[in-house]
Tab-separated table of N, CA and C and ligand atoms in Angstrom:
chain	number	residue	atom	x	y	z
O	1	MET	N	-113.632	97.737	-83.829
O	1	MET	CA	-113.676	97.283	-84.879
O	1	MET	C	-112.524	96.088	-85.388
O	2	PHE	N	-111.523	96.717	-85.289
O	2	PHE	CA	-109.952	96.092	-85.537
O	2	PHE	C	-109.886	94.907	-84.947
O	3	PRO	N	-109.874	94.887	-83.531
O	3	PRO	CA	-109.532	93.750	-82.585
O	3	PRO	C	-110.823	92.875	-83.195
O	4	ARG	N	-111.906	93.178	-83.216
O	4	ARG	CA	-113.029	92.282	-83.731
O	4	ARG	C	-112.207	91.251	-84.873
O	5	ILE	N	-111.923	92.088	-85.780
O	5	ILE	CA	-111.503	91.249	-86.994
O	5	ILE	C	-110.448	90.503	-87.074
O	6	LYS	N	-109.450	90.927	-85.827
O	6	LYS	CA	-108.348	89.824	-85.671
O	6	LYS	C	-108.732	88.815	-84.964
O	7	ILE	N	-109.767	88.757	-84.078
O	7	ILE	CA	-110.187	87.749	-83.390
O	7	ILE	C	-111.027	86.651	-84.298
O	8	TRP	N	-111.759	87.558	-85.325
O	8	TRP	CA	-112.501	86.412	-86.262
O	8	TRP	C	-111.048	85.902	-87.057
O	9	LEU	N	-110.451	86.537	-87.649
O	9	LEU	CA	-109.116	85.924	-88.623
O	9	LEU	C	-108.565	85.021	-87.801
O	10	LEU	N	-108.359	84.857	-86.298
O	10	LEU	CA	-107.437	84.011	-85.496
O	10	LEU	C	-108.510	82.785	-85.468
O	11	THR	N	-109.939	82.579	-85.453
O	11	THR	CA	-111.000	81.691	-85.346
O	11	THR	C	-110.564	81.142	-86.351
O	12	LEU	N	-110.579	81.744	-87.713
O	12	LEU	CA	-110.703	81.112	-88.780
O	12	LEU	C	-109.107	80.107	-89.141
O	13	ALA	N	-108.309	80.926	-88.655
O	13	ALA	CA	-107.116	80.195	-88.822
O	13	ALA	C	-107.167	78.897	-88.006
O	14	THR	N	-107.666	78.862	-86.860
O	14	THR	CA	-107.525	77.696	-85.859
O	14	THR	C	-108.303	76.942	-86.592
O	15	VAL	N	-109.496	77.102	-87.212
O	15	VAL	CA	-110.459	76.249	-87.626
O	15	VAL	C	-109.948	75.759	-89.146
O	16	VAL	N	-109.078	76.366	-89.707
O	16	VAL	CA	-108.614	75.917	-90.812
O	16	VAL	C	-107.547	74.880	-90.513
O	17	CYS	N	-106.595	75.150	-89.795
O	17	CYS	CA	-105.189	74.552	-89.207
O	17	CYS	C	-105.531	73.162	-88.595
O	18	LEU	N	-106.661	73.238	-87.639
O	18	LEU	CA	-106.615	71.855	-86.806
O	18	LEU	C	-106.737	70.770	-87.813
O	19	PRO	N	-107.621	70.746	-88.603
O	19	PRO	CA	-107.552	69.595	-89.404
O	19	PRO	C	-106.198	68.818	-90.084
O	20	VAL	N	-105.280	70.092	-90.287
O	20	VAL	CA	-103.973	69.980	-91.035
O	20	VAL	C	-103.458	69.375	-89.547
O	21	LEU	N	-103.358	69.962	-88.759
O	21	LEU	CA	-102.314	69.541	-87.422
O	21	LEU	C	-102.881	67.987	-87.024
O	22	ALA	N	-104.203	67.600	-87.149
O	22	ALA	CA	-104.424	66.405	-86.561
O	22	ALA	C	-103.985	65.085	-87.592
O	23	GLU	N	-103.512	65.595	-89.025
O	23	GLU	CA	-103.108	64.927	-89.844
O	23	GLU	C	-101.652	64.529	-89.964
O	24	ALA	N	-100.818	65.387	-88.998
O	24	ALA	CA	-99.390	65.846	-89.062
O	24	ALA	C	-98.876	64.341	-88.560
O	25	HIS	N	-99.128	63.581	-87.894
O	25	HIS	CA	-98.294	62.776	-87.357
O	25	HIS	C	-97.779	61.774	-88.199
O	26	ALA	N	-96.600	60.993	-88.033
O	26	ALA	CA	-95.672	60.512	-89.032
O	26	ALA	C	-96.283	59.282	-89.483
O	27	ILE	N	-96.282	59.291	-90.896
O	27	ILE	CA	-96.544	58.164	-91.608
O	27	ILE	C	-95.027	57.989	-92.752
O	28	LEU	N	-95.129	56.572	-92.514
O	28	LEU	CA	-93.686	56.131	-93.378
O	28	LEU	C	-93.889	56.371	-94.883
O	29	GLU	N	-93.304	56.968	-95.679
O	29	GLU	CA	-93.441	57.048	-97.007
O	29	GLU	C	-92.364	56.246	-97.922
O	30	GLU	N	-91.632	56.141	-97.235
O	30	GLU	CA	-90.105	55.295	-98.031
O	30	GLU	C	-89.200	54.604	-97.408
O	31	SER	N	-89.040	53.537	-97.582
O	31	SER	CA	-87.990	53.053	-96.621
O	31	SER	C	-87.112	52.117	-97.545
O	32	GLN	N	-85.839	52.171	-96.972
O	32	GLN	CA	-84.639	51.465	-97.650
O	32	GLN	C	-83.886	50.488	-96.797
O	33	PRO	N	-83.935	49.233	-97.103
O	33	PRO	CA	-84.652	48.602	-97.947
O	33	PRO	C	-86.033	48.628	-97.881
O	34	PRO	N	-86.782	48.308	-99.017
O	34	PRO	CA	-88.150	48.483	-99.149
O	34	PRO	C	-88.792	47.502	-98.319
O	35	LEU	N	-90.247	47.393	-97.956
O	35	LEU	CA	-90.865	46.585	-97.231
O	35	LEU	C	-90.853	45.043	-98.124
O	36	GLY	N	-90.511	44.164	-97.355
O	36	GLY	CA	-90.083	42.824	-98.101
O	36	GLY	C	-89.090	42.607	-98.723
O	37	GLY	N	-88.382	43.743	-98.962
O	37	GLY	CA	-87.051	43.911	-99.623
O	37	GLY	C	-85.911	42.618	-99.172
O	38	THR	N	-85.036	42.485	-100.080
O	38	THR	CA	-83.999	41.748	-99.823
O	38	THR	C	-82.568	42.418	-99.968
O	39	VAL	N	-81.854	42.188	-99.153
O	39	VAL	CA	-80.476	42.708	-99.294
O	39	VAL	C	-79.507	41.728	-98.805
O	40	LYS	N	-78.200	42.096	-99.265
O	40	LYS	CA	-77.236	41.071	-98.774
O	40	LYS	C	-76.676	41.359	-97.511
O	41	ALA	N	-76.554	39.990	-96.856
O	41	ALA	CA	-75.995	40.178	-95.631
O	41	ALA	C	-74.327	41.295	-95.342
O	42	GLY	N	-74.341	41.262	-94.205
O	42	GLY	CA	-73.012	42.260	-93.891
O	42	GLY	C	-73.607	43.522	-93.412
O	43	ALA	N	-72.980	44.995	-93.623
O	43	ALA	CA	-73.370	46.006	-93.391
O	43	ALA	C	-74.707	46.675	-94.278
O	44	VAL	N	-75.625	46.955	-93.225
O	44	VAL	CA	-77.177	47.404	-93.991
O	44	VAL	C	-77.202	48.672	-93.635
O	45	ASP	N	-77.732	49.523	-94.457
O	45	ASP	CA	-78.173	51.140	-94.359
O	45	ASP	C	-79.776	50.853	-94.146
O	46	LEU	N	-80.080	51.365	-92.914
O	46	LEU	CA	-81.782	51.278	-92.740
O	46	LEU	C	-81.925	52.841	-93.141
O	47	HIS	N	-82.821	53.082	-93.807
O	47	HIS	CA	-83.530	54.869	-94.363
O	47	HIS	C	-85.078	54.718	-94.148
O	48	LEU	N	-85.320	55.477	-93.312
O	48	LEU	CA	-87.107	55.350	-93.381
O	48	LEU	C	-87.161	56.945	-93.298
O	49	ARG	N	-88.278	57.091	-94.601
O	49	ARG	CA	-88.521	58.640	-94.569
O	49	ARG	C	-89.992	58.790	-94.131
O	50	PHE	N	-90.586	60.032	-93.438
O	50	PHE	CA	-91.729	60.078	-93.173
O	50	PHE	C	-92.492	61.319	-93.881
O	51	ASN	N	-93.544	61.429	-93.602
O	51	ASN	CA	-94.271	62.527	-94.232
O	51	ASN	C	-94.320	63.497	-93.414
O	52	SER	N	-93.705	63.545	-92.242
O	52	SER	CA	-93.649	64.988	-91.397
O	52	SER	C	-92.372	64.875	-90.490
O	53	ARG	N	-91.754	66.016	-89.996
O	53	ARG	CA	-90.953	66.122	-89.003
O	53	ARG	C	-90.919	65.061	-87.710
O	54	ILE	N	-89.613	64.248	-87.337
O	54	ILE	CA	-90.305	63.497	-86.343
O	54	ILE	C	-89.275	63.946	-85.420
O	55	ASP	N	-89.499	63.784	-83.648
O	55	ASP	CA	-88.534	63.685	-83.053
O	55	ASP	C	-87.506	62.397	-82.708
O	56	ARG	N	-86.080	62.727	-83.294
O	56	ARG	CA	-85.539	61.482	-83.367
O	56	ARG	C	-85.213	61.048	-81.900
O	57	GLY	N	-85.095	62.114	-80.995
O	57	GLY	CA	-84.738	61.769	-79.616
O	57	GLY	C	-85.880	60.892	-78.578
O	58	ARG	N	-87.153	61.023	-79.399
O	58	ARG	CA	-88.032	60.264	-78.766
O	58	ARG	C	-88.579	59.061	-79.622
O	59	SER	N	-87.851	58.700	-80.742
O	59	SER	CA	-88.368	57.706	-81.768
O	59	SER	C	-87.192	56.627	-81.561
O	60	ARG	N	-87.824	55.334	-81.862
O	60	ARG	CA	-86.911	54.081	-81.559
O	60	ARG	C	-86.959	53.263	-82.748
O	61	LEU	N	-85.915	52.654	-83.076
O	61	LEU	CA	-86.216	51.178	-83.826
O	61	LEU	C	-85.660	50.261	-83.067
O	62	THR	N	-86.403	48.972	-83.464
O	62	THR	CA	-86.237	47.962	-82.886
O	62	THR	C	-85.934	46.670	-84.178
O	63	LEU	N	-84.888	46.104	-83.752
O	63	LEU	CA	-84.654	44.901	-84.753
O	63	LEU	C	-84.940	43.599	-84.258
O	64	ILE	N	-85.927	43.010	-85.158
O	64	ILE	CA	-86.480	41.602	-84.406
O	64	ILE	C	-85.495	40.514	-85.351
O	65	ARG	N	-84.845	39.899	-84.516
O	65	ARG	CA	-83.873	38.977	-85.394
O	65	ARG	C	-84.805	37.590	-85.809
O	66	PRO	N	-84.021	36.795	-86.648
O	66	PRO	CA	-84.778	35.642	-87.281
O	66	PRO	C	-85.233	34.385	-86.264
O	67	ASP	N	-84.320	34.696	-84.856
O	67	ASP	CA	-84.980	33.708	-83.646
O	67	ASP	C	-85.538	34.714	-82.663
O	68	HIS	N	-86.194	35.676	-83.114
O	68	HIS	CA	-87.299	36.755	-82.354
O	68	HIS	C	-86.509	37.213	-81.449
O	69	THR	N	-85.289	37.598	-80.979
O	69	THR	CA	-84.731	38.147	-80.263
O	69	THR	C	-84.889	39.715	-80.655
O	70	ARG	N	-84.473	40.528	-79.925
O	70	ARG	CA	-84.878	42.041	-80.309
O	70	ARG	C	-83.795	42.854	-79.835
O	71	ASP	N	-83.219	43.747	-80.877
O	71	ASP	CA	-82.164	44.755	-80.239
O	71	ASP	C	-82.720	46.149	-80.592
O	72	THR	N	-82.415	47.063	-79.629
O	72	THR	CA	-82.851	48.411	-80.288
O	72	THR	C	-81.512	49.214	-80.962
O	73	VAL	N	-81.922	49.510	-82.070
O	73	VAL	CA	-80.999	50.023	-83.118
O	73	VAL	C	-80.529	51.527	-82.564
O	74	SER	N	-79.446	52.040	-82.663
O	74	SER	CA	-79.047	53.440	-82.381
O	74	SER	C	-79.481	54.049	-83.723
O	75	ILE	N	-80.198	55.339	-83.737
O	75	ILE	CA	-80.449	56.199	-84.688
O	75	ILE	C	-79.501	57.011	-84.909
O	76	ALA	N	-79.000	57.343	-86.173
O	76	ALA	CA	-77.919	58.352	-86.603
O	76	ALA	C	-78.722	59.598	-86.091
O	77	PRO	N	-77.774	60.406	-85.438
O	77	PRO	CA	-77.986	61.688	-84.613
O	77	PRO	C	-78.388	63.159	-85.389
O	78	ASP	N	-77.811	62.646	-86.638
O	78	ASP	CA	-77.915	64.083	-87.613
O	78	ASP	C	-78.683	63.446	-89.042
O	79	GLY	N	-79.002	64.465	-89.954
O	79	GLY	CA	-79.697	64.475	-90.983
O	79	GLY	C	-81.078	65.072	-91.028
O	80	PRO	N	-81.694	64.953	-92.017
O	80	PRO	CA	-82.962	65.764	-92.103
O	80	PRO	C	-84.030	65.327	-91.135
O	81	PRO	N	-84.990	66.054	-90.914
O	81	PRO	CA	-85.965	66.205	-89.530
O	81	PRO	C	-87.011	65.369	-89.961
O	82	ASP	N	-87.300	64.536	-91.303
O	82	ASP	CA	-88.128	63.474	-91.462
O	82	ASP	C	-87.704	62.205	-91.818
O	83	ILE	N	-86.276	62.174	-91.339
O	83	ILE	CA	-85.764	60.844	-92.132
O	83	ILE	C	-84.921	60.233	-90.923
O	84	ILE	N	-85.075	59.042	-90.636
O	84	ILE	CA	-84.298	58.022	-89.514
O	84	ILE	C	-83.490	57.214	-90.464
O	85	ASP	N	-82.010	57.378	-90.097
O	85	ASP	CA	-81.109	56.476	-90.658
O	85	ASP	C	-80.474	55.560	-89.538
O	86	ALA	N	-80.051	54.445	-89.923
O	86	ALA	CA	-79.319	53.352	-88.938
O	86	ALA	C	-78.446	52.511	-89.744
O	87	HIS	N	-77.503	52.151	-88.963
O	87	HIS	CA	-76.545	51.231	-89.736
O	87	HIS	C	-76.457	49.717	-88.956
O	88	VAL	N	-76.671	48.708	-89.444
O	88	VAL	CA	-76.647	47.448	-88.802
O	88	VAL	C	-75.732	46.448	-89.563
O	89	ASN	N	-75.497	45.331	-89.046
O	89	ASN	CA	-74.649	44.368	-89.646
O	89	ASN	C	-75.532	43.062	-89.493
O	90	LEU	N	-76.236	42.316	-90.637
O	90	LEU	CA	-76.753	41.286	-90.484
O	90	LEU	C	-76.305	40.457	-90.975
O	91	THR	N	-76.886	38.870	-90.604
O	91	THR	CA	-76.671	37.733	-91.210
O	91	THR	C	-77.827	37.287	-91.519
O	92	PRO	N	-77.554	36.170	-92.511
O	92	PRO	CA	-78.845	35.897	-93.467
O	92	PRO	C	-79.870	35.387	-92.640
O	93	GLY	N	-81.005	35.934	-93.157
O	93	GLY	CA	-82.472	35.109	-92.537
O	93	GLY	C	-83.687	36.507	-92.433
O	94	ALA	N	-84.381	35.933	-91.836
O	94	ALA	CA	-85.807	37.066	-92.130
O	94	ALA	C	-85.875	37.887	-90.732
O	95	TYR	N	-85.868	39.073	-91.141
O	95	TYR	CA	-86.011	40.106	-90.072
O	95	TYR	C	-87.084	40.987	-89.886
O	96	VAL	N	-87.284	41.711	-88.839
O	96	VAL	CA	-88.546	42.886	-89.130
O	96	VAL	C	-87.435	44.048	-88.389
O	97	VAL	N	-87.856	45.382	-89.075
O	97	VAL	CA	-87.485	46.369	-88.420
O	97	VAL	C	-88.638	47.394	-87.847
O	98	ARG	N	-88.685	47.274	-86.564
O	98	ARG	CA	-89.997	47.773	-85.971
O	98	ARG	C	-89.686	49.236	-85.703
O	99	TRP	N	-90.258	50.184	-86.275
O	99	TRP	CA	-90.125	51.525	-85.878
O	99	TRP	C	-91.305	52.148	-85.095
O	100	GLN	N	-90.910	53.443	-84.307
O	100	GLN	CA	-91.772	54.078	-83.526
O	100	GLN	C	-91.395	55.563	-83.388
O	101	VAL	N	-92.239	56.401	-83.882
O	101	VAL	CA	-91.688	57.605	-84.080
O	101	VAL	C	-92.785	58.455	-83.514
O	102	LEU	N	-92.113	59.824	-82.833
O	102	LEU	CA	-92.963	60.844	-82.320
O	102	LEU	C	-92.495	61.837	-83.267
O	103	ALA	N	-94.161	62.212	-83.705
O	103	ALA	CA	-94.225	63.347	-84.636
O	103	ALA	C	-94.297	64.771	-84.089
O	104	VAL	N	-94.070	65.698	-84.927
O	104	VAL	CA	-94.128	67.431	-84.241
O	104	VAL	C	-95.350	67.471	-83.435
O	105	ASP	N	-96.576	66.896	-84.015
O	105	ASP	CA	-98.047	66.988	-83.511
O	105	ASP	C	-98.063	66.296	-82.205
O	106	GLY	N	-97.134	65.432	-81.653
O	106	GLY	CA	-97.525	64.991	-80.333
O	106	GLY	C	-97.531	63.458	-80.257
O	107	HIS	N	-98.171	62.897	-81.527
O	107	HIS	CA	-98.696	61.593	-81.818
O	107	HIS	C	-97.366	60.579	-82.225
O	108	ILE	N	-97.728	59.556	-81.755
O	108	ILE	CA	-96.600	58.407	-81.898
O	108	ILE	C	-97.390	57.431	-82.679
O	109	THR	N	-96.435	57.004	-83.695
O	109	THR	CA	-97.116	56.068	-84.698
O	109	THR	C	-95.802	54.822	-84.571
O	110	ARG	N	-96.321	53.608	-85.200
O	110	ARG	CA	-95.058	52.705	-85.290
O	110	ARG	C	-95.660	51.769	-86.371
O	111	GLY	N	-94.576	50.872	-87.099
O	111	GLY	CA	-94.991	50.251	-87.892
O	111	GLY	C	-93.654	49.142	-88.059
O	112	ASP	N	-93.949	48.181	-89.084
O	112	ASP	CA	-93.104	47.016	-89.522
O	112	ASP	C	-92.514	47.202	-90.675
O	113	VAL	N	-91.087	47.071	-91.006
O	113	VAL	CA	-90.807	46.617	-91.974
O	113	VAL	C	-90.040	45.603	-92.377
O	114	PRO	N	-90.837	44.338	-92.600
O	114	PRO	CA	-89.858	42.977	-92.891
O	114	PRO	C	-88.936	43.163	-93.817
O	115	ILE	N	-87.455	42.602	-93.881
O	115	ILE	CA	-86.761	42.387	-94.657
O	115	ILE	C	-86.248	41.097	-94.804
O	116	ILE	N	-85.645	40.620	-95.770
O	116	ILE	CA	-84.962	39.335	-95.994
O	116	ILE	C	-83.420	39.670	-96.277
O	117	VAL	N	-82.371	38.992	-95.331
O	117	VAL	CA	-81.139	39.198	-95.601
O	117	VAL	C	-80.618	38.185	-96.580
O	118	ALA	N	-79.987	38.094	-97.760
O	118	ALA	CA	-79.517	36.961	-98.337
O	118	ALA	C	-78.244	36.592	-97.950
O	119	ALA	N	-77.251	35.385	-98.185
O	119	ALA	CA	-76.182	35.389	-98.232
O	119	ALA	C	-75.557	36.276	-99.411
O	120	PRO	N	-74.302	36.758	-98.834
O	120	PRO	CA	-73.887	37.675	-99.964
O	120	PRO	C	-73.116	36.612	-101.245
H	1	CU	CU1	-101.208	63.205	-85.337
């Protein structure tokens, strides 16, 4: 009788947890600068916070410059597991910060944060 209850509980737990796991891929919850935000030229801190933990080593930040050239931006190696931090030096113009992250559920998500860099 006892093992049967255990199996039943395990099954129930699986059924309850699956939808939660399926939703666990990373969604951008907060970004600094914000989407469409304006910052002053010079040293700019990029700060992206997600709804779940991400695998920093398998995540990527790409900076698309006003002339459409692209650079991979190195992600700061430490900090909370749901946050990506990076530091860039920017001249005035319209940029896009393109993020691609791997969440703990194994799903990759990506998105763009357009920002405007104004003369200091
Ligand atoms: Cu997912």
